[in-house]
Amino acid sequence: MAAKTLSLWGEALHQLNRAAERWKIDPDVVERLSHPKRILQVSVPVRLDNGRLKVFEGYRVQHNVDRGPAKGGLRFHPDVSLDDVTALAFWMTMKCALVNLPYGGAKGGVICDPKTMSEGEIERLSRRYASEISILIGPDKDIPAPDMNTNEKIMGWIMDTYSMHQGHSVPGVVTGKPVEIGGTLGRREATGRGVSFIIEELAKVRKFNLKGTRVAVQGFGNVGSNAARILQEAGATIVAVSDESGGVYNPKGLNIDDLRAYNEHEPLSVYPKGEALTNEELLTIDCDVLVPAALENQITAEIAKRMKAKYVVEGANGPTTAEADEILRERDILVVPDILANAGGVTVSYFEWVQDIQAFFWDEGEIRQRLGTILGRSFQEVWRLAEEEKVDMRLAAFSVGLKRLASAVRQRGLFP
Ligand code: NAD
């Protein structure tokens, strides 16, 4: 059993070692994957609106590039740490290998609180950070994308800054940028749509009807609010949602469009058309499917013991601690792991990068159809293995990803 005090990178290594042992992965490969390839720490000086200068600390971690350029989001958050960014970069390596995209894994982060900053300050921070990490990124090297508190606008600034350095437009340096400058249709809601696709696949194999399935969603940002909206369109009843202020519960179902409009200006905890609840209450509420779509380490051992959901579909990265994961297994609560459940985002990012390189853009129907094909195939691959080998879905997902990675590492050989 993992100790309670594992850091996020410790949690990730625990998952790697558990899977490597079970699937007898070459120890040389495990040794390689236990160390990120490259870490860049940068100081990001920004002129604040009050005239003072403040230096922010930022990171870009490339975990692995054996299967292609590094790929991963950029997070702006006061709790960003190098340890967390390393773990998130590792999960990107695993995710891209699992869904078979020709990428390695990376992640970036800046320690800042964008909620207390003006748009001008956020733009200056984004552009200077992009400039500082420009020695590492590029369409063939490492391609950032949105994550917590970063969005299309920020991706546009990063693309513009990098392009200014190069002297010409380089749309393929980031994904998740506005459609007008080389973004793709369908990227904004891709991760939430992927979560919804995965729940539909789960409903098929577990033989339940999505219509009337009661879903609770923690986190109402890009992933959570889009997943809630698309699941509602598919017939599910969204009984509870939350943001960092707390949440709202209505056993008869919430109106997600109304909540999205409300949440543009007000926190969900004061939404009047339902019962207020805390984030802890949301995680333990009576529902069929729980979608954690906020931060890591939300489902702790203590929460896992009290959860009433039948299924956990991890929209966020690393929302379940190793200890909680074990409790959920003992309690027969099925967990669809993050590297599968939230892979819709990086999959449509891949489509965006391909379209940028070809300078040929697809319609939204084609994007949805290709996303469904990739996620459906990945889900079935993991599900079949989990059934055949009688293991949980996280172990099965790691098997598919690790074996693909191990083969790439072996075939490339060791330099020099
Ligand atoms: P976001 O910034 O758009 O939204 C985050 C949401 O979580 C907000 O509603 C915020 O209020 C809420 N939140 C923050 N702290 C919370 C807390 N302590 N308790 C409850 N809610 C809290 O971020 P996002 O892009 O939706 O990312 C959410 C998660 O999904 C992260 O783990 C991220 O790494 C993961 N993810 C995102 C993408 C993507 O495409 N954006 C892709 C894959 C995975």
Tab-separated table of C-alpha atoms and ligand atoms in Angstrom:
chain	number	residue	atom	x	y	z
A	1	MET	CA	0.000	0.000	0.000
A	2	ALA	CA	1.326	3.448	-0.903
A	3	ALA	CA	2.131	5.836	1.919
A	4	LYS	CA	-0.284	8.728	2.389
A	5	THR	CA	2.494	11.246	1.949
A	6	LEU	CA	3.413	10.452	-1.668
A	7	SER	CA	3.967	13.507	-3.816
A	8	LEU	CA	2.219	13.557	-7.207
A	9	TRP	CA	5.383	12.318	-8.945
A	10	GLY	CA	5.583	9.676	-6.202
A	11	GLU	CA	1.999	8.634	-7.044
A	12	ALA	CA	2.911	8.442	-10.732
A	13	LEU	CA	6.013	6.327	-10.018
A	14	HIS	CA	3.906	4.060	-7.816
A	15	GLN	CA	1.537	3.497	-10.775
A	16	LEU	CA	4.501	2.882	-13.112
A	17	ASN	CA	6.139	0.337	-10.782
A	18	ARG	CA	2.873	-1.478	-10.063
A	19	ALA	CA	2.210	-1.866	-13.795
A	20	ALA	CA	5.835	-2.709	-14.649
A	21	GLU	CA	5.829	-5.506	-12.067
A	22	ARG	CA	2.498	-6.929	-13.199
A	23	TRP	CA	3.371	-6.875	-16.913
A	24	LYS	CA	7.080	-7.707	-16.507
A	25	ILE	CA	8.291	-4.622	-18.372
A	26	ASP	CA	12.021	-4.493	-19.179
A	27	PRO	CA	13.707	-2.903	-16.110
A	28	ASP	CA	15.878	-0.736	-18.398
A	29	VAL	CA	12.717	0.823	-19.839
A	30	VAL	CA	11.270	1.371	-16.364
A	31	GLU	CA	14.540	3.006	-15.303
A	32	ARG	CA	14.362	5.353	-18.340
A	33	LEU	CA	10.719	6.263	-17.665
A	34	SER	CA	11.413	6.896	-13.970
A	35	HIS	CA	13.383	10.017	-14.966
A	36	PRO	CA	12.087	12.937	-17.044
A	37	LYS	CA	14.235	13.588	-20.118
A	38	ARG	CA	14.574	17.350	-19.594
A	39	ILE	CA	13.551	19.991	-17.082
A	40	LEU	CA	13.721	23.707	-17.797
A	41	GLN	CA	13.121	26.116	-14.924
A	42	VAL	CA	12.602	29.737	-15.913
A	43	SER	CA	12.227	33.080	-14.189
A	44	VAL	CA	9.485	35.137	-15.788
A	45	PRO	CA	9.760	38.873	-15.050
A	46	VAL	CA	6.494	40.752	-15.561
A	47	ARG	CA	5.704	44.469	-15.287
A	48	LEU	CA	2.534	44.672	-13.163
A	49	ASP	CA	-0.177	47.263	-13.730
A	50	ASN	CA	0.930	49.133	-10.590
A	51	GLY	CA	4.356	49.757	-12.160
A	52	ARG	CA	6.240	47.217	-10.009
A	53	LEU	CA	8.136	44.258	-11.414
A	54	LYS	CA	7.401	40.726	-10.227
A	55	VAL	CA	9.318	37.584	-11.135
A	56	PHE	CA	7.249	34.394	-11.487
A	57	GLU	CA	8.723	30.902	-11.470
A	58	GLY	CA	7.871	28.581	-14.364
A	59	TYR	CA	8.766	25.122	-15.658
A	60	ARG	CA	8.634	23.024	-18.793
A	61	VAL	CA	9.262	19.321	-18.318
A	62	GLN	CA	9.731	16.928	-21.228
A	63	HIS	CA	9.279	13.459	-19.862
A	64	ASN	CA	9.911	11.367	-22.969
A	65	VAL	CA	10.247	11.815	-26.747
A	66	ASP	CA	10.825	8.235	-27.943
A	67	ARG	CA	7.540	8.065	-29.889
A	68	GLY	CA	7.518	11.637	-31.261
A	69	PRO	CA	7.696	15.273	-30.175
A	70	ALA	CA	6.835	16.081	-26.565
A	71	LYS	CA	3.189	17.132	-26.045
A	72	GLY	CA	1.395	18.524	-23.022
A	73	GLY	CA	-0.556	21.350	-21.457
A	74	LEU	CA	0.431	24.527	-19.656
A	75	ARG	CA	-0.997	25.314	-16.234
A	76	PHE	CA	-1.190	28.651	-14.406
A	77	HIS	CA	-1.908	28.011	-10.725
A	78	PRO	CA	-0.582	29.095	-7.298
A	79	ASP	CA	0.044	25.434	-6.342
A	80	VAL	CA	2.167	24.517	-9.390
A	81	SER	CA	5.348	22.679	-8.381
A	82	LEU	CA	8.133	20.990	-10.304
A	83	ASP	CA	7.101	17.674	-8.763
A	84	ASP	CA	3.510	18.032	-10.028
A	85	VAL	CA	4.587	19.156	-13.491
A	86	THR	CA	6.911	16.128	-13.760
A	87	ALA	CA	4.070	13.759	-12.839
A	88	LEU	CA	1.726	15.433	-15.342
A	89	ALA	CA	4.417	15.157	-18.068
A	90	PHE	CA	4.775	11.429	-17.308
A	91	TRP	CA	1.002	10.899	-17.624
A	92	MET	CA	1.126	12.628	-21.024
A	93	THR	CA	3.766	10.121	-22.184
A	94	MET	CA	1.543	7.271	-21.013
A	95	LYS	CA	-1.630	8.795	-22.492
A	96	CYS	CA	-0.138	9.376	-25.957
A	97	ALA	CA	1.263	5.836	-25.993
A	98	LEU	CA	-2.066	4.383	-24.841
A	99	VAL	CA	-4.180	6.071	-27.523
A	100	ASN	CA	-1.335	5.621	-30.022
A	101	LEU	CA	-0.618	9.233	-30.969
A	102	PRO	CA	2.918	9.857	-32.326
A	103	TYR	CA	3.973	11.946	-29.338
A	104	GLY	CA	5.985	11.820	-26.157
A	105	GLY	CA	4.917	13.640	-23.002
A	106	ALA	CA	5.507	17.098	-21.532
A	107	LYS	CA	3.884	19.628	-19.216
A	108	GLY	CA	4.434	23.247	-18.276
A	109	GLY	CA	3.436	25.403	-15.367
A	110	VAL	CA	3.844	28.870	-13.887
A	111	ILE	CA	3.329	29.579	-10.187
A	112	CYS	CA	0.833	32.438	-10.272
A	113	ASP	CA	-2.755	33.224	-9.383
A	114	PRO	CA	-4.412	34.399	-12.594
A	115	LYS	CA	-7.609	35.218	-10.675
A	116	THR	CA	-5.795	38.174	-9.081
A	117	MET	CA	-4.148	39.363	-12.312
A	118	SER	CA	-5.411	41.679	-15.078
A	119	GLU	CA	-5.630	40.487	-18.671
A	120	GLY	CA	-2.619	42.665	-19.562
A	121	GLU	CA	-0.547	41.069	-16.795
A	122	ILE	CA	-1.570	37.563	-17.922
A	123	GLU	CA	-0.638	38.408	-21.508
A	124	ARG	CA	2.802	39.738	-20.494
A	125	LEU	CA	3.350	36.645	-18.317
A	126	SER	CA	2.300	34.264	-21.120
A	127	ARG	CA	4.466	35.953	-23.737
A	128	ARG	CA	7.568	36.139	-21.548
A	129	TYR	CA	7.155	32.527	-20.421
A	130	ALA	CA	6.793	31.503	-24.112
A	131	SER	CA	9.954	33.424	-24.929
A	132	GLU	CA	11.870	31.789	-22.047
A	133	ILE	CA	10.875	28.254	-23.088
A	134	SER	CA	11.214	28.947	-26.849
A	135	ILE	CA	14.555	27.093	-26.808
A	136	LEU	CA	12.627	23.880	-26.088
A	137	ILE	CA	9.332	24.159	-27.978
A	138	GLY	CA	8.463	23.915	-31.684
A	139	PRO	CA	6.205	21.813	-33.935
A	140	ASP	CA	8.857	19.060	-34.176
A	141	LYS	CA	10.066	19.386	-30.581
A	142	ASP	CA	7.406	20.110	-27.996
A	143	ILE	CA	3.864	21.425	-28.472
A	144	PRO	CA	2.078	23.094	-25.507
A	145	ALA	CA	-1.737	23.204	-25.117
A	146	PRO	CA	-4.273	24.556	-22.583
A	147	ASP	CA	-4.646	23.137	-19.075
A	148	MET	CA	-5.901	24.663	-15.827
A	149	ASN	CA	-6.413	28.432	-16.113
A	150	THR	CA	-5.008	28.625	-19.641
A	151	ASN	CA	-7.176	28.959	-22.739
A	152	GLU	CA	-7.358	29.726	-26.460
A	153	LYS	CA	-6.370	33.338	-26.011
A	154	ILE	CA	-3.200	32.388	-24.120
A	155	MET	CA	-2.329	29.776	-26.765
A	156	GLY	CA	-2.739	32.503	-29.403
A	157	TRP	CA	-0.255	34.759	-27.535
A	158	ILE	CA	2.233	31.899	-27.224
A	159	MET	CA	1.929	31.108	-30.936
A	160	ASP	CA	2.405	34.783	-31.802
A	161	THR	CA	5.432	35.189	-29.503
A	162	TYR	CA	7.148	32.084	-30.879
A	163	SER	CA	6.357	33.187	-34.451
A	164	MET	CA	7.899	36.635	-33.783
A	165	HIS	CA	11.137	34.891	-32.718
A	166	GLN	CA	11.129	32.759	-35.879
A	167	GLY	CA	10.234	35.620	-38.224
A	168	HIS	CA	7.253	33.784	-39.729
A	169	SER	CA	3.964	32.247	-38.549
A	170	VAL	CA	4.333	28.847	-36.898
A	171	PRO	CA	0.787	27.694	-36.039
A	172	GLY	CA	1.917	24.128	-35.204
A	173	VAL	CA	3.879	25.253	-32.119
A	174	VAL	CA	0.778	25.098	-29.876
A	175	THR	CA	-2.647	23.480	-30.004
A	176	GLY	CA	-5.890	24.749	-28.519
A	177	LYS	CA	-5.460	28.149	-30.202
A	178	PRO	CA	-8.270	30.193	-31.816
A	179	VAL	CA	-9.668	28.719	-35.051
A	180	GLU	CA	-8.875	31.935	-36.961
A	181	ILE	CA	-5.110	31.437	-36.474
A	182	GLY	CA	-4.831	27.720	-37.145
A	183	GLY	CA	-6.864	26.194	-34.333
A	184	THR	CA	-9.217	23.306	-35.026
A	185	LEU	CA	-12.952	23.007	-34.743
A	186	GLY	CA	-13.934	20.923	-31.733
A	187	ARG	CA	-10.784	21.417	-29.609
A	188	ARG	CA	-12.468	23.589	-26.961
A	189	GLU	CA	-14.871	20.848	-25.889
A	190	ALA	CA	-12.685	17.890	-26.930
A	191	THR	CA	-11.717	16.657	-23.466
A	192	GLY	CA	-15.307	16.872	-22.195
A	193	ARG	CA	-16.596	15.201	-25.364
A	194	GLY	CA	-14.011	12.461	-24.857
A	195	VAL	CA	-15.212	11.920	-21.269
A	196	SER	CA	-18.744	11.567	-22.635
A	197	PHE	CA	-17.632	9.091	-25.376
A	198	ILE	CA	-15.865	7.006	-22.731
A	199	ILE	CA	-18.986	6.910	-20.518
A	200	GLU	CA	-20.997	5.773	-23.556
A	201	GLU	CA	-18.472	2.951	-24.127
A	202	LEU	CA	-18.701	2.038	-20.453
A	203	ALA	CA	-22.501	1.948	-20.701
A	204	LYS	CA	-22.224	-0.498	-23.615
A	205	VAL	CA	-19.952	-2.989	-21.825
A	206	ARG	CA	-21.672	-2.650	-18.450
A	207	LYS	CA	-25.084	-2.675	-20.103
A	208	PHE	CA	-26.645	0.394	-18.561
A	209	ASN	CA	-28.634	3.088	-20.314
A	210	LEU	CA	-27.079	6.552	-20.400
A	211	LYS	CA	-30.591	7.979	-20.361
A	212	GLY	CA	-31.320	8.786	-16.740
A	213	THR	CA	-27.824	7.811	-15.509
A	214	ARG	CA	-27.062	10.115	-12.571
A	215	VAL	CA	-23.761	11.962	-12.992
A	216	ALA	CA	-21.898	14.243	-10.552
A	217	VAL	CA	-19.079	16.448	-11.888
A	218	GLN	CA	-16.385	18.080	-9.759
A	219	GLY	CA	-14.852	21.124	-11.486
A	220	PHE	CA	-16.815	23.243	-13.941
A	221	GLY	CA	-14.064	24.559	-16.216
A	222	ASN	CA	-13.168	23.425	-19.708
A	223	VAL	CA	-13.347	19.692	-18.975
A	224	GLY	CA	-16.136	19.554	-16.387
A	225	SER	CA	-18.628	21.984	-17.926
A	226	ASN	CA	-18.271	20.536	-21.448
A	227	ALA	CA	-18.539	16.962	-20.176
A	228	ALA	CA	-21.668	17.901	-18.202
A	229	ARG	CA	-23.269	19.653	-21.182
A	230	ILE	CA	-22.547	16.845	-23.671
A	231	LEU	CA	-23.616	14.119	-21.219
A	232	GLN	CA	-26.859	15.990	-20.596
A	233	GLU	CA	-27.457	16.197	-24.360
A	234	ALA	CA	-26.910	12.412	-24.486
A	235	GLY	CA	-29.671	11.899	-21.908
A	236	ALA	CA	-27.777	11.686	-18.606
A	237	THR	CA	-29.107	13.489	-15.525
A	238	ILE	CA	-26.462	15.792	-14.045
A	239	VAL	CA	-27.319	15.783	-10.347
A	240	ALA	CA	-24.396	17.812	-8.963
A	241	VAL	CA	-21.607	20.092	-10.186
A	242	SER	CA	-19.006	22.176	-8.355
A	243	ASP	CA	-16.200	24.669	-8.776
A	244	GLU	CA	-13.610	25.742	-6.230
A	245	SER	CA	-16.256	27.683	-4.246
A	246	GLY	CA	-18.390	24.565	-3.688
A	247	GLY	CA	-21.308	23.200	-5.641
A	248	VAL	CA	-24.970	22.604	-6.192
A	249	TYR	CA	-27.147	19.479	-6.040
A	250	ASN	CA	-30.509	18.697	-7.558
A	251	PRO	CA	-31.576	15.028	-7.686
A	252	LYS	CA	-34.023	15.831	-10.509
A	253	GLY	CA	-31.184	17.189	-12.667
A	254	LEU	CA	-29.532	20.566	-13.222
A	255	ASN	CA	-29.788	22.719	-16.343
A	256	ILE	CA	-26.172	22.879	-17.554
A	257	ASP	CA	-26.605	25.713	-20.065
A	258	ASP	CA	-28.181	27.838	-17.339
A	259	LEU	CA	-25.344	26.925	-14.944
A	260	ARG	CA	-22.691	27.782	-17.528
A	261	ALA	CA	-24.234	31.209	-18.108
A	262	TYR	CA	-24.519	31.773	-14.338
A	263	ASN	CA	-20.928	30.632	-13.660
A	264	GLU	CA	-19.528	33.244	-16.045
A	265	HIS	CA	-20.100	35.819	-13.294
A	266	GLU	CA	-21.012	33.968	-10.094
A	267	PRO	CA	-19.582	31.015	-8.141
A	268	LEU	CA	-21.617	27.796	-8.280
A	269	SER	CA	-21.944	27.656	-4.495
A	270	VAL	CA	-24.589	30.421	-4.618
A	271	TYR	CA	-26.551	29.093	-7.625
A	272	PRO	CA	-30.167	29.337	-6.453
A	273	LYS	CA	-31.826	26.438	-8.351
A	274	GLY	CA	-30.609	23.574	-6.147
A	275	GLU	CA	-29.157	22.634	-2.793
A	276	ALA	CA	-25.673	23.978	-1.946
A	277	LEU	CA	-23.002	21.392	-1.151
A	278	THR	CA	-19.263	21.287	-0.456
A	279	ASN	CA	-16.747	19.621	-2.766
A	280	GLU	CA	-16.350	16.801	-0.281
A	281	GLU	CA	-20.123	16.248	-0.250
A	282	LEU	CA	-20.141	16.217	-4.047
A	283	LEU	CA	-17.521	13.477	-4.185
A	284	THR	CA	-19.535	11.281	-1.826
A	285	ILE	CA	-23.003	12.055	-3.218
A	286	ASP	CA	-25.427	9.316	-4.281
A	287	CYS	CA	-24.922	9.010	-8.059
A	288	ASP	CA	-24.040	6.449	-10.736
A	289	VAL	CA	-21.012	8.108	-12.328
A	290	LEU	CA	-18.615	10.521	-10.649
A	291	VAL	CA	-16.453	12.673	-12.944
A	292	PRO	CA	-13.640	14.404	-11.042
A	293	ALA	CA	-12.618	17.221	-13.435
A	294	ALA	CA	-10.815	19.709	-11.190
A	295	LEU	CA	-7.488	18.997	-9.500
A	296	GLU	CA	-5.274	16.058	-8.595
A	297	ASN	CA	-5.525	14.164	-5.266
A	298	GLN	CA	-9.224	14.906	-4.711
A	299	ILE	CA	-10.341	11.321	-4.035
A	300	THR	CA	-8.419	10.456	-0.890
A	301	ALA	CA	-8.649	7.228	1.106
A	302	GLU	CA	-11.085	8.855	3.474
A	303	ILE	CA	-13.374	9.960	0.602
A	304	ALA	CA	-13.017	6.595	-1.190
A	305	LYS	CA	-14.432	4.782	1.846
A	306	ARG	CA	-17.600	6.903	1.728
A	307	MET	CA	-18.209	7.180	-2.020
A	308	LYS	CA	-21.555	6.005	-3.357
A	309	ALA	CA	-20.863	6.210	-7.105
A	310	LYS	CA	-20.612	2.956	-9.077
A	311	TYR	CA	-18.121	4.385	-11.564
A	312	VAL	CA	-15.379	7.012	-11.464
A	313	VAL	CA	-14.388	8.469	-14.828
A	314	GLU	CA	-11.260	10.576	-14.319
A	315	GLY	CA	-11.608	13.825	-16.292
A	316	ALA	CA	-8.822	15.452	-14.252
A	317	ASN	CA	-5.252	14.178	-14.212
A	318	GLY	CA	-4.334	12.233	-11.082
A	319	PRO	CA	-7.552	12.884	-9.101
A	320	THR	CA	-7.336	9.571	-7.181
A	321	THR	CA	-4.526	8.861	-4.706
A	322	ALA	CA	-2.836	5.442	-4.820
A	323	GLU	CA	-4.342	4.567	-1.456
A	324	ALA	CA	-7.848	5.586	-2.553
A	325	ASP	CA	-7.419	3.629	-5.792
A	326	GLU	CA	-6.860	0.467	-3.768
A	327	ILE	CA	-9.931	1.123	-1.616
A	328	LEU	CA	-12.090	1.685	-4.710
A	329	ARG	CA	-10.859	-1.645	-6.134
A	330	GLU	CA	-11.745	-3.415	-2.892
A	331	ARG	CA	-15.171	-1.769	-2.946
A	332	ASP	CA	-15.762	-2.776	-6.591
A	333	ILE	CA	-16.124	0.815	-7.741
A	334	LEU	CA	-14.845	0.813	-11.297
A	335	VAL	CA	-12.334	3.559	-12.177
A	336	VAL	CA	-11.716	4.570	-15.790
A	337	PRO	CA	-8.216	6.065	-15.488
A	338	ASP	CA	-7.275	9.598	-16.520
A	339	ILE	CA	-4.907	8.499	-19.297
A	340	LEU	CA	-7.909	6.984	-21.080
A	341	ALA	CA	-10.849	9.054	-19.819
A	342	ASN	CA	-9.402	12.493	-20.609
A	343	ALA	CA	-7.445	11.553	-23.751
A	344	GLY	CA	-9.986	13.338	-25.990
A	345	GLY	CA	-8.128	16.641	-25.466
A	346	VAL	CA	-4.744	15.493	-26.708
A	347	THR	CA	-6.368	13.509	-29.513
A	348	VAL	CA	-8.041	16.591	-30.993
A	349	SER	CA	-4.819	18.535	-30.296
A	350	TYR	CA	-3.115	15.952	-32.497
A	351	PHE	CA	-5.721	16.617	-35.221
A	352	GLU	CA	-5.017	20.354	-34.897
A	353	TRP	CA	-1.255	19.815	-35.292
A	354	VAL	CA	-1.777	17.566	-38.335
A	355	GLN	CA	-4.077	20.170	-39.922
A	356	ASP	CA	-1.550	22.959	-39.219
A	357	ILE	CA	1.280	20.992	-40.810
A	358	GLN	CA	-0.829	20.148	-43.870
A	359	ALA	CA	-2.461	23.610	-43.949
A	360	PHE	CA	-5.656	21.723	-44.759
A	361	PHE	CA	-8.578	21.934	-42.351
A	362	TRP	CA	-11.320	19.415	-41.609
A	363	ASP	CA	-14.978	19.953	-40.769
A	364	GLU	CA	-16.330	19.301	-37.292
A	365	GLY	CA	-18.109	16.079	-38.297
A	366	GLU	CA	-14.812	14.543	-39.405
A	367	ILE	CA	-13.139	15.571	-36.148
A	368	ARG	CA	-15.889	14.046	-33.989
A	369	GLN	CA	-15.940	10.864	-36.017
A	370	ARG	CA	-12.136	10.395	-35.856
A	371	LEU	CA	-12.160	11.188	-32.113
A	372	GLY	CA	-14.872	8.586	-31.542
A	373	THR	CA	-12.909	5.986	-33.508
A	374	ILE	CA	-9.663	6.517	-31.562
A	375	LEU	CA	-11.297	6.619	-28.123
A	376	GLY	CA	-13.630	3.703	-28.888
A	377	ARG	CA	-10.712	1.553	-30.051
A	378	SER	CA	-8.590	2.507	-27.016
A	379	PHE	CA	-11.435	1.839	-24.589
A	380	GLN	CA	-12.125	-1.598	-26.110
A	381	GLU	CA	-8.426	-2.496	-26.035
A	382	VAL	CA	-8.172	-1.629	-22.348
A	383	TRP	CA	-11.519	-3.198	-21.435
A	384	ARG	CA	-10.713	-6.514	-23.168
A	385	LEU	CA	-7.331	-6.766	-21.463
A	386	ALA	CA	-8.833	-5.919	-18.065
A	387	GLU	CA	-11.449	-8.665	-18.538
A	388	GLU	CA	-9.006	-11.271	-19.852
A	389	GLU	CA	-6.383	-10.661	-17.197
A	390	LYS	CA	-8.845	-9.847	-14.402
A	391	VAL	CA	-7.141	-6.562	-13.555
A	392	ASP	CA	-8.417	-3.032	-12.991
A	393	MET	CA	-8.632	-0.624	-15.924
A	394	ARG	CA	-5.665	1.482	-14.744
A	395	LEU	CA	-3.371	-1.542	-14.825
A	396	ALA	CA	-4.744	-2.551	-18.215
A	397	ALA	CA	-4.319	0.970	-19.626
A	398	PHE	CA	-0.737	1.096	-18.363
A	399	SER	CA	-0.085	-2.286	-19.988
A	400	VAL	CA	-1.170	-1.052	-23.428
A	401	GLY	CA	0.795	2.207	-23.093
A	402	LEU	CA	3.909	0.719	-21.504
A	403	LYS	CA	4.244	-2.110	-24.010
A	404	ARG	CA	3.965	0.333	-26.912
A	405	LEU	CA	6.544	2.605	-25.283
A	406	ALA	CA	8.896	-0.235	-24.380
A	407	SER	CA	8.865	-1.376	-27.984
A	408	ALA	CA	9.726	2.146	-29.210
A	409	VAL	CA	12.522	2.532	-26.641
A	410	ARG	CA	13.959	-0.868	-27.596
A	411	GLN	CA	13.848	-0.206	-31.321
A	412	ARG	CA	15.490	3.189	-31.048
A	413	GLY	CA	18.271	1.750	-28.886
A	414	LEU	CA	20.494	3.720	-26.569
A	415	PHE	CA	22.571	6.674	-27.713
A	416	PRO	CA	25.593	6.732	-27.980
B	1	NAD	P1	-10.079	24.880	-15.923
B	1	NAD	O1	-9.141	25.863	-15.364
B	1	NAD	O2	-10.802	25.186	-17.185
B	1	NAD	O3	-11.209	24.495	-14.813
B	1	NAD	C1	-10.904	24.024	-13.557
B	1	NAD	C2	-12.193	23.945	-12.746
B	1	NAD	O4	-11.904	23.310	-11.488
B	1	NAD	C3	-12.828	25.300	-12.403
B	1	NAD	O5	-14.229	25.188	-12.439
B	1	NAD	C4	-12.363	25.537	-10.970
B	1	NAD	O6	-13.230	26.399	-10.246
B	1	NAD	C5	-12.410	24.134	-10.434
B	1	NAD	N1	-11.582	23.951	-9.247
B	1	NAD	C6	-10.347	24.441	-8.979
B	1	NAD	N2	-9.952	24.041	-7.756
B	1	NAD	C7	-10.941	23.274	-7.254
B	1	NAD	C8	-11.140	22.595	-6.027
B	1	NAD	N3	-10.202	22.626	-5.077
B	1	NAD	N4	-12.282	21.905	-5.874
B	1	NAD	C9	-13.218	21.871	-6.833
B	1	NAD	N5	-13.112	22.503	-8.005
B	1	NAD	C10	-11.980	23.203	-8.205
B	1	NAD	O7	-9.238	23.516	-16.068
B	1	NAD	P2	-9.510	22.307	-17.045
B	1	NAD	O8	-8.757	22.566	-18.305
B	1	NAD	O9	-10.952	21.992	-17.084
B	1	NAD	O10	-8.711	21.133	-16.303
B	1	NAD	C11	-9.289	20.372	-15.241
B	1	NAD	C12	-8.518	19.093	-15.082
B	1	NAD	O11	-8.561	18.348	-16.311
B	1	NAD	C13	-7.034	19.232	-14.760
B	1	NAD	O12	-6.629	18.131	-13.968
B	1	NAD	C14	-6.367	19.129	-16.127
B	1	NAD	O13	-5.014	18.710	-16.034
B	1	NAD	C15	-7.249	18.058	-16.744
B	1	NAD	N6	-7.213	18.012	-18.214
B	1	NAD	C16	-7.503	19.101	-18.970
B	1	NAD	C17	-7.497	19.020	-20.353
B	1	NAD	C18	-7.888	20.175	-21.243
B	1	NAD	O14	-7.988	19.966	-22.463
B	1	NAD	N7	-8.155	21.346	-20.726
B	1	NAD	C19	-7.139	17.808	-20.973
B	1	NAD	C20	-6.863	16.699	-20.175
B	1	NAD	C21	-6.910	16.826	-18.803
